[in-house]
Amino acid sequence: MPRDIPVGNGKLLVCFDKNYRIRDLYYPHVGQENHVSGNVFRFGVSAGGRFSWVGEDWKKELAYEEDTLVTSVNLYHQELGLLLTCRDAVDFHENVLLREVAVENFLPEKRRVELFFCQDFDISGNSVGDTAAYDPEAKALVHYKGSRYFLVSGLTEQSEDISQFAVGLKKVGGREGTYKDAEDGTLSGNTIAQGSVDSVLSLALDLEGHGNGKACYWICAGESWTEVRRINALVRHKHPAVLIKRTGDYWRLWARKESAPDSHVPPEIQKLYRRSLLVLSTQLDWQGGILAANDSDVIQFNRDTYSYVWPRDGALTAYALDLAGYPMPAQRFYDFAARVIEGQGYLLHKYNPDGTLASSWHPWYDGKTAQLPIQEDETALVIWALWHHFVLYRDVEFVKPYYKSLVKKAASFMVRYRDHGTGLPGPSYDLWEERRGISSFTVAAVFGGLAAASVFCTVFGEEERARVYRQAASDIRDAASRTLWRPELGRFCRMLYRNDDGDLHVDGTRDSSLWGLFAFGLYTVDDPRIESTMKALEASLWVSTETGGMARYENDSYYRSGDHVPGNPWFLSTLWLADYYIEKGKMEEGLRLLRWVEKHALPSGVLAEQVHPNTGEPLSVSPLTWSHAAFLTTVKLFHLRMEEMERGVPGVKMRDWIGKLFAETCDQIHGACEVK
C-alpha cells in the first residue's frame, strides 16, 4: 500500500497510507527507528449513535496544499452526514506532527461529533517494554521506552482538554487493542499500561445543524518526558494552526526559491517538478543520508525495507538536487559519503542513516574465495556527482577536504580494482543487486567516476595523477568497446561474468540500465552503437498495454504482474528513455514520456517505484526517492536542451552545460582510445 502524503522535517518523518492512517513514524532519523512499523493509527468518528473508522467506506481525497508539505485531505461519509477537511504537517523546526480537522455537519439537527485517535506504537521497532500513561499536567498521553518519548494530545475550539482517553494492552491475552474500546463511543479512562500497549484519545465538538467546528491533534517526539512536555506547551501556547501556517510558509518559500523550468515545459509538468522536490525533501536525513524509500509494507516481500542509504541512489539524487538549485542537502550527502567510505577506497552496499553499516545480502566469501561485497557503481557515481556539484557551485572550500579523503581514495581504488583478463572494472553486484559480474552500467559509472577524478586532479594541480586516472578510463573504454559491444547481438550486452573455470560468458538480456553507457560519458549519444542499443531496448521493453511505460529488463520477476509483459513499467526506465530522446534532440518524444510519468503519479504527486501494467496502480514502495530524482533531472535536461536549441547552438549536450572540462576530458579519453 503506497505511502501517499509523507510529511517530515529531516528528523521526524510520518507516512500515511491510502486510507489516511499513519503507518510509519521515524525518529530521530529519517528511515531509522520506525516506531509504528506498519501498525495502524486509526482515526474514527462517533456521531448520532454511530461509529466509523476512516477506511474503505469513506470517500477520500489525499493531496497537499500547493507547493508545501502541508496535506489537504477531504474525508466524506454519506451515512454519517459529515465532511472532514484535514491538514497535517511536521513543523519545520520542532519535532511535532500537527493535524487540524475541520468538521462540517451536513444534517439539520444539532449533534455531538467525537473524533477518536488511536496510537499503536511499537517504539524502536518492537512492542516489548513500552509504556503508555496519561499525564494530567500536560493533558496528554505519553508513550515511551528508553530515550524515545511520544506525547499525544489535542484541543478543540470549544475546549482545551481532550474529551476521553484510555490506554491498554494489545495483541496479548486475546486482546485486540484499546481501539476496540472506542467503537461504542465510550473510553474506559485507564491511565497506564506497560508491555505491548496502545492508546486512544477523543476530541468532542458540539455542532449546530449544518454547522461546523475545528479540532487539533498532535504528536510530539523527543528523548525525554521533559522535552516532549516542552514541545506540547509550545504547541498549546502558539496554537497548532499557527504552526501549520508557518510550516506551509516555510516550504512554499523553499520550493519557490528557484524557478521551476518553464521553457516549453507544460504547467502540469512544472507542478510535478515542484512536488518532486518537496517529496524528495521528506527523504533527506539531517545528517546527510538520502533514503531510498520509507514504506514498511515492503517488509511483507522480503522481511526488510528500503529505509537505507544506497550511495548510488544518494549520488543521483544529490545530482538532481544540485541541478535544481539545492546544494545544501547535496553537500550533506557528500559529507556522509566521506564519513563512511572504507579505508581501501570503496563504499559498501548500503548504510543506515546514522552512518552504520546496513543489512546486506552480498557475501564476503563465495564458498571458494574471498570477494568484495560491493556495487562498484556506487563508489564511482559519488565522485561523478561531486564533480558536477563543484562545477555548478564553484565551492572550492567545501570540496577541498574531500579531495584526498574521498575523490583520490575512491579513484585510486577504481584504478586498482580491475578484471585482469579484460581490463574492465572488477566484478561486483549490478545496480539491481541481483547478479555479480561486470555490468555495462557499472563500467559506464566507473568511467564517469575516473573522468571526474581526473579533472579534480587537474584543477587541484596534480596533473600526473590526473593522467593516471585518464589512462585507466581510456583502457576501460577500449575494453568496453572490445567486450561489451556484441556484434552478434547488434547492441551492447548487459553483463559479462566468469564461470567456475574462469571462462567469460555474455549476458545479453536487454536492460534499461544500458542508459548509463551515454549518461556518464562512456559513449556519445550519437554513437551508432548507442543508437542501435536504445532502439532494441525500446522495442523489447515497452509495455504493450494501455498503461505503457518501460520495463526494467526482459522477464523481470520483481512484483511481476503477468507473463504478457516483459516486466512492470518503472518510472526510472521510462525516464531513461526520455533522456535518450532529449539528448538526441527529439523533444516531442521526450515530452511524451514526461507526460506519461505525470499521468501515472498518484493524485498527491507521489511517484512509486513501478506501476501495474494493466491498472496503472502503484507497486512496490511509494514514494521512491530515485523516481522523483530522475524526474527532476529529466525535466531539467529537457528545459536546458530546449533553450540551447532555441538559441541555435547545434549539438550541445547535457555535459557541456554543467562543465566543459568534464566533456573535454571525456573527448580527450575517447580520442586516446585504440577502439573508437
CSV table of C-alpha atoms in Angstrom, one decimal, residues 309 311 333-343 346-348 351-357 406:
chain,number,residue,atom,x,y,z
A,309,VAL,CA,21.1,5.0,2.2
A,311,PRO,CA,25.3,5.5,-2.2
A,333,PHE,CA,25.2,13.8,1.4
A,334,TYR,CA,28.8,14.1,0.1
A,335,ASP,CA,29.9,14.6,3.7
A,336,PHE,CA,28.0,11.5,4.6
A,337,ALA,CA,29.8,9.5,1.9
A,338,ALA,CA,33.2,10.8,3.0
A,339,ARG,CA,32.5,9.6,6.6
A,340,VAL,CA,31.5,6.1,5.6
A,341,ILE,CA,33.9,5.3,2.7
A,342,GLU,CA,36.2,2.4,3.6
A,343,GLY,CA,39.9,2.9,4.0
A,346,TYR,CA,35.2,1.7,-1.8
A,347,LEU,CA,31.7,2.2,-0.5
A,348,LEU,CA,29.7,-0.8,0.7
A,351,TYR,CA,24.1,2.3,5.2
A,352,ASN,CA,21.8,3.2,8.0
A,353,PRO,CA,21.0,7.0,8.2
A,354,ASP,CA,23.3,7.3,11.2
A,355,GLY,CA,26.2,6.0,9.1
A,356,THR,CA,26.4,2.5,10.5
A,357,LEU,CA,26.6,-0.4,8.0
A,406,LEU,CA,37.0,10.9,-0.9
